Coordinates of C-alpha atoms and ligand atoms in Angstrom, one line a residue:
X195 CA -2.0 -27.0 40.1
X196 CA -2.8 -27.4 36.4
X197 CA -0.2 -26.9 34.1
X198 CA -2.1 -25.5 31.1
X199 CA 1.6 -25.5 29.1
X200 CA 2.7 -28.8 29.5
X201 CA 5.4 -28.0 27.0
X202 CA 6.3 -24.9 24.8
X203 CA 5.1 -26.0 21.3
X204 CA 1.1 -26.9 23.6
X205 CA 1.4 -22.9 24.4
X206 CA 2.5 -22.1 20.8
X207 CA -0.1 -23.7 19.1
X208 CA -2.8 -22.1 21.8
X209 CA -1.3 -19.0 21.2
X210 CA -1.5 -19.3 17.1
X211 CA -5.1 -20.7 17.6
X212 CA -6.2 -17.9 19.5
X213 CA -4.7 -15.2 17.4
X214 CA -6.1 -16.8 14.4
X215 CA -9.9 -16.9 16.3
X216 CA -9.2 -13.4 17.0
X217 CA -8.4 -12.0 13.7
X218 CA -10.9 -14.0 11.9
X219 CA -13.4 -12.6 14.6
X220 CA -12.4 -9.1 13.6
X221 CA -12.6 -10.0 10.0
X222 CA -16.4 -11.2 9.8
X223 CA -17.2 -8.5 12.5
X224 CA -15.9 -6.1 9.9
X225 CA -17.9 -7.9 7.4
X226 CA -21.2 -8.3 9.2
X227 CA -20.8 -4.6 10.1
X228 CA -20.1 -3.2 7.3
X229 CA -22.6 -1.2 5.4
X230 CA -23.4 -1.8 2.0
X231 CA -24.6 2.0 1.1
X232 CA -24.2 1.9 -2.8
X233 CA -23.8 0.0 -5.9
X234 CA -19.8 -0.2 -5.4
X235 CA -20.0 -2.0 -2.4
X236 CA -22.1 -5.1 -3.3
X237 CA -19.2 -5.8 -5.4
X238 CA -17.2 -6.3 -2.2
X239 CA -16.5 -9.5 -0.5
X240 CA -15.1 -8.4 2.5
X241 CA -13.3 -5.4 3.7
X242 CA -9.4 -5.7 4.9
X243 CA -8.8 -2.2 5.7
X244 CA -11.3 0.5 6.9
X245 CA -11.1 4.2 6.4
X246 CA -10.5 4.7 10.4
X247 CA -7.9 1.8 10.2
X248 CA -6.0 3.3 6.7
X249 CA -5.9 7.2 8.6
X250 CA -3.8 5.8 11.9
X251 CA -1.7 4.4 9.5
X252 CA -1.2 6.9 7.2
X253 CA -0.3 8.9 10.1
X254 CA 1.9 7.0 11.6
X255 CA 4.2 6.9 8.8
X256 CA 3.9 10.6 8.1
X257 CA 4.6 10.6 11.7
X258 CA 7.9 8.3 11.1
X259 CA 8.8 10.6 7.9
X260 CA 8.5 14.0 9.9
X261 CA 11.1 12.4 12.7
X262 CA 13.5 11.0 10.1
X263 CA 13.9 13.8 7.6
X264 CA 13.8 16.4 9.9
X265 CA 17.5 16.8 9.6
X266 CA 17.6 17.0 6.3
X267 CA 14.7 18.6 5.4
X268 CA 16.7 22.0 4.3
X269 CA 17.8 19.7 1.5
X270 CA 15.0 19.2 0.0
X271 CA 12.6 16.8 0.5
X272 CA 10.1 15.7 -3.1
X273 CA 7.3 13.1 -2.7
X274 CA 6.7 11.1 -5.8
X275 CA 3.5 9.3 -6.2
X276 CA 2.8 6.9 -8.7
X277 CA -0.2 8.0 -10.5
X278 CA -3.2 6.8 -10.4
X279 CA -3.5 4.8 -7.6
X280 CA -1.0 5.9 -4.9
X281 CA -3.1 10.1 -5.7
X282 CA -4.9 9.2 -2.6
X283 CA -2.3 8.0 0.3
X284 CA -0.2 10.6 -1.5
X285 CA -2.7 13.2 -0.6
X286 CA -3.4 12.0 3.0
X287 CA 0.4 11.3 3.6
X288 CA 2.0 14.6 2.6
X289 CA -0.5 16.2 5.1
X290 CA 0.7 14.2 7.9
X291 CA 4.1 14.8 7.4
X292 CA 5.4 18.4 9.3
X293 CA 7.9 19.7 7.3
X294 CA 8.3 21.7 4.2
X295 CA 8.3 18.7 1.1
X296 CA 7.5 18.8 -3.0
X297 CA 5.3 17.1 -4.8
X298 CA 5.2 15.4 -8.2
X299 CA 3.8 12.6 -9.8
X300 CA 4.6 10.0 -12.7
X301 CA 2.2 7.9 -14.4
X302 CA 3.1 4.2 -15.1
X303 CA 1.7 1.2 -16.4
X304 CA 2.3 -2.3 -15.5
X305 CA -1.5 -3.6 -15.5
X306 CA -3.4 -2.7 -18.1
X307 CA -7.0 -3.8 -17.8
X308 CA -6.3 -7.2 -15.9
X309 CA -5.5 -8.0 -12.4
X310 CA -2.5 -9.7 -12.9
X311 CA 1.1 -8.1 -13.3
X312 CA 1.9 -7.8 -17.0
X313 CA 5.9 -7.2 -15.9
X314 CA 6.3 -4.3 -18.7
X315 CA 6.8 -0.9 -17.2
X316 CA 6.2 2.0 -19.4
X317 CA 6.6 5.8 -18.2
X318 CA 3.7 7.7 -19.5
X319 CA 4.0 10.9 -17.3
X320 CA 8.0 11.7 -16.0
X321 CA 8.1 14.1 -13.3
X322 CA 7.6 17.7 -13.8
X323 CA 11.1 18.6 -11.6
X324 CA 14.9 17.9 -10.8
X325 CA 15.4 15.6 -8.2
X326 CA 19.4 16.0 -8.3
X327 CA 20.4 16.3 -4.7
X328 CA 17.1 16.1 -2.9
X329 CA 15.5 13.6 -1.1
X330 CA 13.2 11.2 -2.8
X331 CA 10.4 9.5 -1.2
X332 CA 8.2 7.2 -3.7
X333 CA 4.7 6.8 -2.3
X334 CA 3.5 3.6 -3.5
X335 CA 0.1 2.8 -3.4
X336 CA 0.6 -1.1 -3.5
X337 CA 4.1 -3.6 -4.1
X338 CA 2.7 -6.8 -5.7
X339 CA 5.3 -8.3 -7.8
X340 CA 7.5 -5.4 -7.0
X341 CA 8.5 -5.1 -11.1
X342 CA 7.0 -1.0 -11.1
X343 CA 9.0 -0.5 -8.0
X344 CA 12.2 -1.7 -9.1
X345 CA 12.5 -0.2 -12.5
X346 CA 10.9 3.2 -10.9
X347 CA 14.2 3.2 -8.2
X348 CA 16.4 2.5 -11.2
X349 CA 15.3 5.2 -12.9
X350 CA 14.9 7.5 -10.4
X351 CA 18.7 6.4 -8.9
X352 CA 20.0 7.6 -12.3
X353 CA 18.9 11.3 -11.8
X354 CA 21.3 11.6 -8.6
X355 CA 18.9 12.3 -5.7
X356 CA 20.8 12.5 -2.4
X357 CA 18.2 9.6 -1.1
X358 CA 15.4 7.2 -2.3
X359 CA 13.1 5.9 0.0
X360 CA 9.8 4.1 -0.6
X361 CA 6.6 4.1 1.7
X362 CA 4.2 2.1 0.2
X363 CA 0.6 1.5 1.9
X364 CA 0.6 -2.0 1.2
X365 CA 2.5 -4.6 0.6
X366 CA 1.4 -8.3 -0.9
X367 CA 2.5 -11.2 0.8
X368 CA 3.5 -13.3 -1.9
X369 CA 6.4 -15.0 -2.8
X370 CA 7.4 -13.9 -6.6
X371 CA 8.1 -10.8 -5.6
X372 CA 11.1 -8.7 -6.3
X373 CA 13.4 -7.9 -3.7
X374 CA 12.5 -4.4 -2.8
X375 CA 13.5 -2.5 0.4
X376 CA 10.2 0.0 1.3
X377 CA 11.0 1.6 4.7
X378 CA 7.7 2.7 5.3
X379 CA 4.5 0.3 4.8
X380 CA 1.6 0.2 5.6
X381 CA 0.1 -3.4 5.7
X382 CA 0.8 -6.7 4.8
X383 CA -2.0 -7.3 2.7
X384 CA -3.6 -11.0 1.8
X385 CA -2.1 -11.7 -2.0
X386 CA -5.7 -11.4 -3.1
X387 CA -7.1 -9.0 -5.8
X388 CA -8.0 -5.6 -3.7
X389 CA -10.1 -2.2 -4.8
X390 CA -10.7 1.1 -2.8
X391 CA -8.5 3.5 -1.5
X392 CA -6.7 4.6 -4.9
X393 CA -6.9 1.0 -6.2
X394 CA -8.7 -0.3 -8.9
X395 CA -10.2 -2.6 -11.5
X396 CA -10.4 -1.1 -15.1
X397 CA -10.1 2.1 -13.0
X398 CA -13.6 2.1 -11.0
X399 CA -13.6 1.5 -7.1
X400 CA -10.8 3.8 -6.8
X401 CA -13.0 6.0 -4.5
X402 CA -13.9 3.7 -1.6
X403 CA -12.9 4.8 1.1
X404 CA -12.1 1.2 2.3
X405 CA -9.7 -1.5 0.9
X406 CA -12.0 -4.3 0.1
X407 CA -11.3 -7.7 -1.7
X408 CA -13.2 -7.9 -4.8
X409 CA -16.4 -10.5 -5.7
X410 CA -13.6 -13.1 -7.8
X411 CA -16.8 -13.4 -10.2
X412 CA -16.5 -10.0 -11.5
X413 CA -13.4 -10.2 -13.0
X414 CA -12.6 -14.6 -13.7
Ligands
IMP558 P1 3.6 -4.6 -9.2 O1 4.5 -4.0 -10.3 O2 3.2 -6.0 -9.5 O3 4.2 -4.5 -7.8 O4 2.2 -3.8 -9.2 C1 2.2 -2.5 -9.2 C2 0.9 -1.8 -9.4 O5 -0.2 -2.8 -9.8 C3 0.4 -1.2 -8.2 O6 0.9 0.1 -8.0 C4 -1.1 -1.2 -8.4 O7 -1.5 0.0 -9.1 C5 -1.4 -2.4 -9.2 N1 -1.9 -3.5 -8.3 C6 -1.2 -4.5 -7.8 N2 -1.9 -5.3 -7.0 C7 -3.2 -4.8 -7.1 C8 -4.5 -5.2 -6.5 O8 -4.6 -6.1 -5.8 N3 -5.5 -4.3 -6.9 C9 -5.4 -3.2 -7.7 N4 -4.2 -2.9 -8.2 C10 -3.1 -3.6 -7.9
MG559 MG1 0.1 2.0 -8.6

């Protein structure tokens, strides 16, 4: 008989170089089918994420939420979303979670017009309501360099909530990036400059329903 594995690393590298032919087969399939309806999406070099893909997500970790906070729920449970990019997971996550939860939203700025991380946080909406003693969960739309996060959780920390969690949609692989624990992501997401979804650039795009990797020309 054959032996298609004539050692372990043979069947490793088969096994990485089908996974990689796979994915890269779903990503152009997702490219070639994609539909380029309006002016938005020509500015779109390929999508990562589609709507159907983002909703079984989003569910799934309302579904994870509902199961672990059930026990506590009595306590109080307040999502914070991080105006404006995490509005829209916020909105499609607190539906998909099954048990009785607050809402409020702060408004912070760590990018300015650019696409890089400028590292200064500045609070420019605080939350509308205590915190002390409930349960905090800080949906994120996007950790990058992780700075927003980490000075949010500081900040937060110090109005005594009984918990802080995060659940962030997406999370960049890339290496200078803080140390941040998120129980709930989404995806690991390319460290490439991405739009749709809640995220922009100089706040267009934020209303494709997709998470797309933007043309590099429109904004070097
Ligand atoms: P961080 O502080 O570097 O983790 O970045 C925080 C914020 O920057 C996120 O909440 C987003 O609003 C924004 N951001 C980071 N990466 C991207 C991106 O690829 N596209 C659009 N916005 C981004
Ligand atoms: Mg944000």
């Amino acid at each position: 008989m054959v032996n298609f594995f004539p050692n372990i690393n043979d069947g490793i590298t088969i096994l990485v170089l089908c996974s990689s032919a796979v994915w890269g087969a779903i990503t152009v399939s997702k490219t070639i089918m994609f539909k380029r309806e309006g002016p938005m999406d020509q500015d779109i070099a390929k999508v990562i994420y589609s709507e159907k893909e983002i909703a079984s997500r989003v569910a799934a970790i309302g579904q994870a939420i509902t199961k672990d906070y059930a026990p506590v729920a009595d306590e109080g449970i307040i999502v914070i979303s991080v105006l404006n990019g995490a509005a829209l997971f916020m909105a499609d996550l607190v539906r998909q979670i099954k048990l009785p939860l607050a809402m409020d939203f702060m408004a912070v700025s760590s990018y300015g017009n650019g696409t890089t991380s400028s590292g200064v946080v500045r609070i420019i909406k605080d939350l509308s309501q205590d915190i002390e003693g409930k349960h905090v969960i800080i949906a994120e739309d996007i950790i990058d360099s992780g700075l927003t996060l980490k000075y949010l959780i500081k900040y937060l920390s110090s109005r005594k909530p009984a918990s802080i969690e995060v659940a962030a949609l997406l999370r960049k692989n890339t290496e200078r990036q803080a140390d941040i624990e998120c129980r709930y992501e989404g995806f690991e997401c390319p460290d490439e400059f991405i739009v749709g979804y809640g995220l922009d650039y100089a706040e267009h795009y934020r209303n494709l329903p997709y998470i797309g990797v933007l043309k590099p020309e429109l904004y070097q």
